[in-house]
Amino acid sequence: SDLRKQEEHGELLQPLIFVLLVLCSVLLYFKVSLMDPGFVKPEEEAGRSEEQSLVTPQVPSNVQMRRCGYCMVKQPMRAKHCQLCQHCVRRYDHHCPWIGNCVGERNHPLFILYLSVQLVVLLWGGHVAWSGLYFEQSWNWLQHNFLLLASFILIVIFTIVVLLLLISQLYLISCNSTTWEFMSHHRIPYLRHSELENPFDQGVILNLWRFFC
């Protein structure tokens, strides 16, 4: 009867939404972790190189595709070999230890979605933990609320990490750049020999459109 009363007053809707968000976050985590991030396969080399030449005409013509010294495939523009995954990854962003997989051309949009859902879950969980804290300056209060207080501090730390990561990722996406290109600009031939600082930048709106759509 109590459950029915709560349902009638809409008190079960918020916990249900929270559980669904957590479930969605877990499913996205496994999806991003287990999917192919865009591994370069030998049979795709020719087609991908033609496609890259059409997409990035601003890149200097004297910068040629090079063959990877590890897996011996011709690397398309913006690809990089990941020594942890033992593969070259198209539009390589970074290898994320959090998901145990590379973030590349295929799973990068899902990675952004995962971070967004995770941030909502953390903010909601932090709000719930904070609402349950009633501070008192006594040892007895600390003994009874230690786990809740520790949970809140951990949630705050994870929230800051996820928020900073999401902001940095969205900034790079709006510039049509990757974490690897941003950190290693001086070592990448197609960026070092380009007259433009970022030859892939086509404006914020078009960059976001091409990434997400």
PDB file of C-alpha atoms in Angstrom:
ATOM      1  CA  SER A   1       0.000   0.000   0.000  1.00  0.00           C
ATOM      2  CA  ASP A   2       2.865   2.371   0.790  1.00  0.00           C
ATOM      3  CA  LEU A   3       4.389   1.603  -2.610  1.00  0.00           C
ATOM      4  CA  ARG A   4       1.067   2.358  -4.313  1.00  0.00           C
ATOM      5  CA  LYS A   5       0.769   5.675  -2.442  1.00  0.00           C
ATOM      6  CA  GLN A   6       4.276   6.635  -3.506  1.00  0.00           C
ATOM      7  CA  GLU A   7       3.418   5.758  -7.079  1.00  0.00           C
ATOM      8  CA  GLU A   8       0.272   7.876  -6.969  1.00  0.00           C
ATOM      9  CA  HIS A   9       2.259  10.865  -5.679  1.00  0.00           C
ATOM     10  CA  GLY A  10       4.931  10.404  -8.355  1.00  0.00           C
ATOM     11  CA  GLU A  11       7.627   9.677  -5.783  1.00  0.00           C
ATOM     12  CA  LEU A  12       8.869   6.611  -7.677  1.00  0.00           C
ATOM     13  CA  LEU A  13       9.489   8.453 -10.938  1.00  0.00           C
ATOM     14  CA  GLN A  14      12.792  10.065  -9.937  1.00  0.00           C
ATOM     15  CA  PRO A  15      14.391   6.847  -8.563  1.00  0.00           C
ATOM     16  CA  LEU A  16      13.253   5.022 -11.696  1.00  0.00           C
ATOM     17  CA  ILE A  17      14.829   7.664 -13.971  1.00  0.00           C
ATOM     18  CA  PHE A  18      18.040   7.532 -11.925  1.00  0.00           C
ATOM     19  CA  VAL A  19      18.243   3.738 -12.220  1.00  0.00           C
ATOM     20  CA  LEU A  20      17.625   3.969 -15.977  1.00  0.00           C
ATOM     21  CA  LEU A  21      20.414   6.549 -16.316  1.00  0.00           C
ATOM     22  CA  VAL A  22      22.812   4.309 -14.385  1.00  0.00           C
ATOM     23  CA  LEU A  23      21.834   1.356 -16.581  1.00  0.00           C
ATOM     24  CA  CYS A  24      22.317   3.474 -19.710  1.00  0.00           C
ATOM     25  CA  SER A  25      25.746   4.556 -18.429  1.00  0.00           C
ATOM     26  CA  VAL A  26      26.797   0.940 -17.838  1.00  0.00           C
ATOM     27  CA  LEU A  27      25.598  -0.155 -21.290  1.00  0.00           C
ATOM     28  CA  LEU A  28      27.432   2.754 -22.950  1.00  0.00           C
ATOM     29  CA  TYR A  29      30.568   1.858 -21.003  1.00  0.00           C
ATOM     30  CA  PHE A  30      30.591  -1.707 -22.314  1.00  0.00           C
ATOM     31  CA  LYS A  31      29.683  -0.548 -25.822  1.00  0.00           C
ATOM     32  CA  VAL A  32      32.542   1.963 -25.999  1.00  0.00           C
ATOM     33  CA  SER A  33      34.961  -0.452 -24.327  1.00  0.00           C
ATOM     34  CA  LEU A  34      34.277  -3.457 -26.544  1.00  0.00           C
ATOM     35  CA  MET A  35      33.621  -1.896 -29.956  1.00  0.00           C
ATOM     36  CA  ASP A  36      36.133  -1.370 -32.748  1.00  0.00           C
ATOM     37  CA  PRO A  37      37.369   2.242 -32.360  1.00  0.00           C
ATOM     38  CA  GLY A  38      38.356   2.380 -36.030  1.00  0.00           C
ATOM     39  CA  PHE A  39      41.213  -0.055 -36.514  1.00  0.00           C
ATOM     40  CA  VAL A  40      42.944   0.297 -39.889  1.00  0.00           C
ATOM     41  CA  LYS A  41      42.664  -2.904 -41.893  1.00  0.00           C
ATOM     42  CA  PRO A  42      44.915  -3.646 -44.908  1.00  0.00           C
ATOM     43  CA  GLU A  43      41.995  -4.176 -47.269  1.00  0.00           C
ATOM     44  CA  GLU A  44      40.638  -0.691 -46.427  1.00  0.00           C
ATOM     45  CA  GLU A  45      43.833   1.257 -47.179  1.00  0.00           C
ATOM     46  CA  ALA A  46      43.093   2.304 -50.762  1.00  0.00           C
ATOM     47  CA  GLY A  47      39.507   3.392 -50.238  1.00  0.00           C
ATOM     48  CA  ARG A  48      40.233   5.251 -47.030  1.00  0.00           C
ATOM     49  CA  SER A  49      43.206   7.123 -48.549  1.00  0.00           C
ATOM     50  CA  GLU A  50      41.029   8.391 -51.418  1.00  0.00           C
ATOM     51  CA  GLU A  51      38.352   9.476 -48.981  1.00  0.00           C
ATOM     52  CA  GLN A  52      40.892  11.303 -46.808  1.00  0.00           C
ATOM     53  CA  SER A  53      42.270  13.212 -49.819  1.00  0.00           C
ATOM     54  CA  LEU A  54      38.779  14.517 -50.572  1.00  0.00           C
ATOM     55  CA  VAL A  55      38.042  15.477 -46.992  1.00  0.00           C
ATOM     56  CA  THR A  56      41.317  17.298 -46.258  1.00  0.00           C
ATOM     57  CA  PRO A  57      42.444  19.213 -49.391  1.00  0.00           C
ATOM     58  CA  GLN A  58      44.226  21.832 -47.260  1.00  0.00           C
ATOM     59  CA  VAL A  59      46.930  19.368 -46.143  1.00  0.00           C
ATOM     60  CA  PRO A  60      50.228  19.877 -48.029  1.00  0.00           C
ATOM     61  CA  SER A  61      50.704  17.502 -50.963  1.00  0.00           C
ATOM     62  CA  ASN A  62      54.302  16.771 -49.958  1.00  0.00           C
ATOM     63  CA  VAL A  63      53.078  14.934 -46.860  1.00  0.00           C
ATOM     64  CA  GLN A  64      52.690  11.332 -47.942  1.00  0.00           C
ATOM     65  CA  MET A  65      50.957   8.453 -46.214  1.00  0.00           C
ATOM     66  CA  ARG A  66      53.506   6.406 -44.322  1.00  0.00           C
ATOM     67  CA  ARG A  67      53.570   2.720 -43.516  1.00  0.00           C
ATOM     68  CA  CYS A  68      53.294   1.819 -39.844  1.00  0.00           C
ATOM     69  CA  GLY A  69      56.476   0.246 -38.519  1.00  0.00           C
ATOM     70  CA  TYR A  70      54.516  -1.985 -36.144  1.00  0.00           C
ATOM     71  CA  CYS A  71      51.536  -3.451 -38.028  1.00  0.00           C
ATOM     72  CA  MET A  72      52.839  -2.619 -41.553  1.00  0.00           C
ATOM     73  CA  VAL A  73      49.645  -0.985 -42.864  1.00  0.00           C
ATOM     74  CA  LYS A  74      49.578   2.382 -44.615  1.00  0.00           C
ATOM     75  CA  GLN A  75      48.293   4.889 -42.109  1.00  0.00           C
ATOM     76  CA  PRO A  76      45.461   7.151 -43.332  1.00  0.00           C
ATOM     77  CA  MET A  77      45.658  10.816 -42.414  1.00  0.00           C
ATOM     78  CA  ARG A  78      45.108  11.371 -38.662  1.00  0.00           C
ATOM     79  CA  ALA A  79      45.678   7.697 -37.819  1.00  0.00           C
ATOM     80  CA  LYS A  80      48.139   6.553 -35.153  1.00  0.00           C
ATOM     81  CA  HIS A  81      49.426   3.209 -33.929  1.00  0.00           C
ATOM     82  CA  CYS A  82      48.404   2.353 -30.363  1.00  0.00           C
ATOM     83  CA  GLN A  83      51.003   0.141 -28.721  1.00  0.00           C
ATOM     84  CA  LEU A  84      48.520  -1.018 -26.075  1.00  0.00           C
ATOM     85  CA  CYS A  85      45.916  -2.154 -28.632  1.00  0.00           C
ATOM     86  CA  GLN A  86      48.562  -3.218 -31.194  1.00  0.00           C
ATOM     87  CA  HIS A  87      46.593  -1.578 -34.020  1.00  0.00           C
ATOM     88  CA  CYS A  88      46.556   1.643 -36.007  1.00  0.00           C
ATOM     89  CA  VAL A  89      43.413   3.621 -35.204  1.00  0.00           C
ATOM     90  CA  ARG A  90      41.698   6.035 -37.623  1.00  0.00           C
ATOM     91  CA  ARG A  91      41.304   9.595 -36.281  1.00  0.00           C
ATOM     92  CA  TYR A  92      43.092   8.516 -33.122  1.00  0.00           C
ATOM     93  CA  ASP A  93      42.237  10.631 -30.086  1.00  0.00           C
ATOM     94  CA  HIS A  94      43.775   8.784 -27.130  1.00  0.00           C
ATOM     95  CA  HIS A  95      43.915   5.429 -25.381  1.00  0.00           C
ATOM     96  CA  CYS A  96      41.596   5.688 -22.405  1.00  0.00           C
ATOM     97  CA  PRO A  97      42.596   3.518 -19.405  1.00  0.00           C
ATOM     98  CA  TRP A  98      39.123   4.157 -17.977  1.00  0.00           C
ATOM     99  CA  ILE A  99      37.477   2.081 -20.721  1.00  0.00           C
ATOM    100  CA  GLY A 100      40.550  -0.001 -21.601  1.00  0.00           C
ATOM    101  CA  ASN A 101      40.211   0.875 -25.277  1.00  0.00           C
ATOM    102  CA  CYS A 102      41.251   3.503 -27.802  1.00  0.00           C
ATOM    103  CA  VAL A 103      38.994   6.439 -28.555  1.00  0.00           C
ATOM    104  CA  GLY A 104      38.946   6.801 -32.322  1.00  0.00           C
ATOM    105  CA  GLU A 105      36.837   7.503 -35.374  1.00  0.00           C
ATOM    106  CA  ARG A 106      34.062   4.996 -34.661  1.00  0.00           C
ATOM    107  CA  ASN A 107      33.535   5.207 -30.906  1.00  0.00           C
ATOM    108  CA  HIS A 108      34.429   8.861 -30.228  1.00  0.00           C
ATOM    109  CA  PRO A 109      30.804  10.175 -30.433  1.00  0.00           C
ATOM    110  CA  LEU A 110      29.627   7.364 -28.124  1.00  0.00           C
ATOM    111  CA  PHE A 111      32.472   8.196 -25.744  1.00  0.00           C
ATOM    112  CA  ILE A 112      31.179  11.791 -25.532  1.00  0.00           C
ATOM    113  CA  LEU A 113      27.651  10.499 -24.908  1.00  0.00           C
ATOM    114  CA  TYR A 114      28.971   8.169 -22.195  1.00  0.00           C
ATOM    115  CA  LEU A 115      30.775  11.040 -20.460  1.00  0.00           C
ATOM    116  CA  SER A 116      27.622  13.179 -20.618  1.00  0.00           C
ATOM    117  CA  VAL A 117      25.395  10.492 -19.090  1.00  0.00           C
ATOM    118  CA  GLN A 118      28.044   9.707 -16.481  1.00  0.00           C
ATOM    119  CA  LEU A 119      28.222  13.385 -15.521  1.00  0.00           C
ATOM    120  CA  VAL A 120      24.442  13.561 -15.044  1.00  0.00           C
ATOM    121  CA  VAL A 121      24.531  10.429 -12.850  1.00  0.00           C
ATOM    122  CA  LEU A 122      27.377  11.826 -10.741  1.00  0.00           C
ATOM    123  CA  LEU A 123      25.690  15.220 -10.290  1.00  0.00           C
ATOM    124  CA  TRP A 124      22.424  13.535  -9.315  1.00  0.00           C
ATOM    125  CA  GLY A 125      24.209  11.154  -6.932  1.00  0.00           C
ATOM    126  CA  GLY A 126      26.113  14.065  -5.395  1.00  0.00           C
ATOM    127  CA  HIS A 127      22.861  15.954  -4.843  1.00  0.00           C
ATOM    128  CA  VAL A 128      21.292  12.916  -3.130  1.00  0.00           C
ATOM    129  CA  ALA A 129      24.351  12.414  -0.909  1.00  0.00           C
ATOM    130  CA  TRP A 130      24.462  16.113   0.019  1.00  0.00           C
ATOM    131  CA  SER A 131      20.760  16.190   0.879  1.00  0.00           C
ATOM    132  CA  GLY A 132      21.321  13.338   3.348  1.00  0.00           C
ATOM    133  CA  LEU A 133      24.067  15.166   5.235  1.00  0.00           C
ATOM    134  CA  TYR A 134      23.178  17.217   8.305  1.00  0.00           C
ATOM    135  CA  PHE A 135      26.443  18.490   9.731  1.00  0.00           C
ATOM    136  CA  GLU A 136      27.099  18.425  13.460  1.00  0.00           C
ATOM    137  CA  GLN A 137      30.396  19.011  15.236  1.00  0.00           C
ATOM    138  CA  SER A 138      30.469  15.791  17.183  1.00  0.00           C
ATOM    139  CA  TRP A 139      32.368  12.509  17.022  1.00  0.00           C
ATOM    140  CA  ASN A 140      29.128  10.540  17.237  1.00  0.00           C
ATOM    141  CA  TRP A 141      27.787  12.285  14.114  1.00  0.00           C
ATOM    142  CA  LEU A 142      30.999  11.484  12.184  1.00  0.00           C
ATOM    143  CA  GLN A 143      30.799   7.809  13.137  1.00  0.00           C
ATOM    144  CA  HIS A 144      27.234   7.522  11.857  1.00  0.00           C
ATOM    145  CA  ASN A 145      27.793   9.552   8.674  1.00  0.00           C
ATOM    146  CA  PHE A 146      31.354   8.627   7.699  1.00  0.00           C
ATOM    147  CA  LEU A 147      30.384   6.419   4.733  1.00  0.00           C
ATOM    148  CA  LEU A 148      27.934   8.985   3.376  1.00  0.00           C
ATOM    149  CA  LEU A 149      30.509  11.770   3.745  1.00  0.00           C
ATOM    150  CA  ALA A 150      33.227   9.669   2.070  1.00  0.00           C
ATOM    151  CA  SER A 151      30.828   8.817  -0.777  1.00  0.00           C
ATOM    152  CA  PHE A 152      30.050  12.487  -1.298  1.00  0.00           C
ATOM    153  CA  ILE A 153      33.756  13.412  -1.436  1.00  0.00           C
ATOM    154  CA  LEU A 154      34.443  10.630  -3.972  1.00  0.00           C
ATOM    155  CA  ILE A 155      31.485  11.730  -6.095  1.00  0.00           C
ATOM    156  CA  VAL A 156      32.779  15.327  -6.077  1.00  0.00           C
ATOM    157  CA  ILE A 157      36.262  14.172  -7.193  1.00  0.00           C
ATOM    158  CA  PHE A 158      34.890  11.989 -10.007  1.00  0.00           C
ATOM    159  CA  THR A 159      32.503  14.757 -11.067  1.00  0.00           C
ATOM    160  CA  ILE A 160      35.366  17.242 -11.442  1.00  0.00           C
ATOM    161  CA  VAL A 161      37.424  14.725 -13.456  1.00  0.00           C
ATOM    162  CA  VAL A 162      34.542  13.847 -15.796  1.00  0.00           C
ATOM    163  CA  LEU A 163      33.514  17.494 -16.210  1.00  0.00           C
ATOM    164  CA  LEU A 164      37.040  18.613 -17.129  1.00  0.00           C
ATOM    165  CA  LEU A 165      37.449  15.694 -19.543  1.00  0.00           C
ATOM    166  CA  LEU A 166      34.105  16.405 -21.215  1.00  0.00           C
ATOM    167  CA  ILE A 167      34.848  20.141 -21.553  1.00  0.00           C
ATOM    168  CA  SER A 168      38.275  19.478 -23.073  1.00  0.00           C
ATOM    169  CA  GLN A 169      36.831  16.908 -25.484  1.00  0.00           C
ATOM    170  CA  LEU A 170      34.045  19.244 -26.626  1.00  0.00           C
ATOM    171  CA  TYR A 171      36.545  22.053 -27.129  1.00  0.00           C
ATOM    172  CA  LEU A 172      38.778  19.864 -29.323  1.00  0.00           C
ATOM    173  CA  ILE A 173      35.760  18.586 -31.283  1.00  0.00           C
ATOM    174  CA  SER A 174      34.631  22.173 -31.927  1.00  0.00           C
ATOM    175  CA  CYS A 175      38.109  22.824 -33.391  1.00  0.00           C
ATOM    176  CA  ASN A 176      38.115  19.526 -35.331  1.00  0.00           C
ATOM    177  CA  SER A 177      41.233  18.435 -33.498  1.00  0.00           C
ATOM    178  CA  THR A 178      42.116  15.385 -31.392  1.00  0.00           C
ATOM    179  CA  THR A 179      43.907  14.983 -28.086  1.00  0.00           C
ATOM    180  CA  TRP A 180      46.879  13.392 -29.862  1.00  0.00           C
ATOM    181  CA  GLU A 181      47.096  16.216 -32.428  1.00  0.00           C
ATOM    182  CA  PHE A 182      46.761  18.861 -29.722  1.00  0.00           C
ATOM    183  CA  MET A 183      49.478  17.338 -27.528  1.00  0.00           C
ATOM    184  CA  SER A 184      51.884  16.339 -30.335  1.00  0.00           C
ATOM    185  CA  HIS A 185      51.333  19.086 -32.909  1.00  0.00           C
ATOM    186  CA  HIS A 186      55.073  19.657 -33.408  1.00  0.00           C
ATOM    187  CA  ARG A 187      55.782  15.962 -34.106  1.00  0.00           C
ATOM    188  CA  ILE A 188      53.020  15.250 -36.659  1.00  0.00           C
ATOM    189  CA  PRO A 189      54.163  15.815 -40.288  1.00  0.00           C
ATOM    190  CA  TYR A 190      50.793  16.845 -41.746  1.00  0.00           C
ATOM    191  CA  LEU A 191      50.437  19.519 -39.038  1.00  0.00           C
ATOM    192  CA  ARG A 192      54.066  20.602 -38.811  1.00  0.00           C
ATOM    193  CA  HIS A 193      54.319  21.217 -42.577  1.00  0.00           C
ATOM    194  CA  SER A 194      50.916  22.853 -42.926  1.00  0.00           C
ATOM    195  CA  GLU A 195      50.590  26.589 -43.494  1.00  0.00           C
ATOM    196  CA  LEU A 196      47.514  26.564 -41.259  1.00  0.00           C
ATOM    197  CA  GLU A 197      47.705  25.876 -37.536  1.00  0.00           C
ATOM    198  CA  ASN A 198      44.828  23.420 -37.899  1.00  0.00           C
ATOM    199  CA  PRO A 199      44.094  22.450 -41.533  1.00  0.00           C
ATOM    200  CA  PHE A 200      41.017  20.452 -40.516  1.00  0.00           C
ATOM    201  CA  ASP A 201      39.133  23.306 -38.827  1.00  0.00           C
ATOM    202  CA  GLN A 202      36.022  24.234 -40.851  1.00  0.00           C
ATOM    203  CA  GLY A 203      34.274  26.369 -38.250  1.00  0.00           C
ATOM    204  CA  VAL A 204      32.602  25.388 -34.993  1.00  0.00           C
ATOM    205  CA  ILE A 205      29.149  24.591 -36.419  1.00  0.00           C
ATOM    206  CA  LEU A 206      30.419  22.460 -39.307  1.00  0.00           C
ATOM    207  CA  ASN A 207      32.962  20.730 -37.059  1.00  0.00           C
ATOM    208  CA  LEU A 208      30.255  19.731 -34.576  1.00  0.00           C
ATOM    209  CA  TRP A 209      27.859  18.733 -37.363  1.00  0.00           C
ATOM    210  CA  ARG A 210      30.393  16.466 -39.075  1.00  0.00           C
ATOM    211  CA  PHE A 211      31.422  14.874 -35.778  1.00  0.00           C
ATOM    212  CA  PHE A 212      27.996  14.097 -34.344  1.00  0.00           C
ATOM    213  CA  CYS A 213      25.983  13.711 -37.553  1.00  0.00           C
TER     214      CYS A 213
END
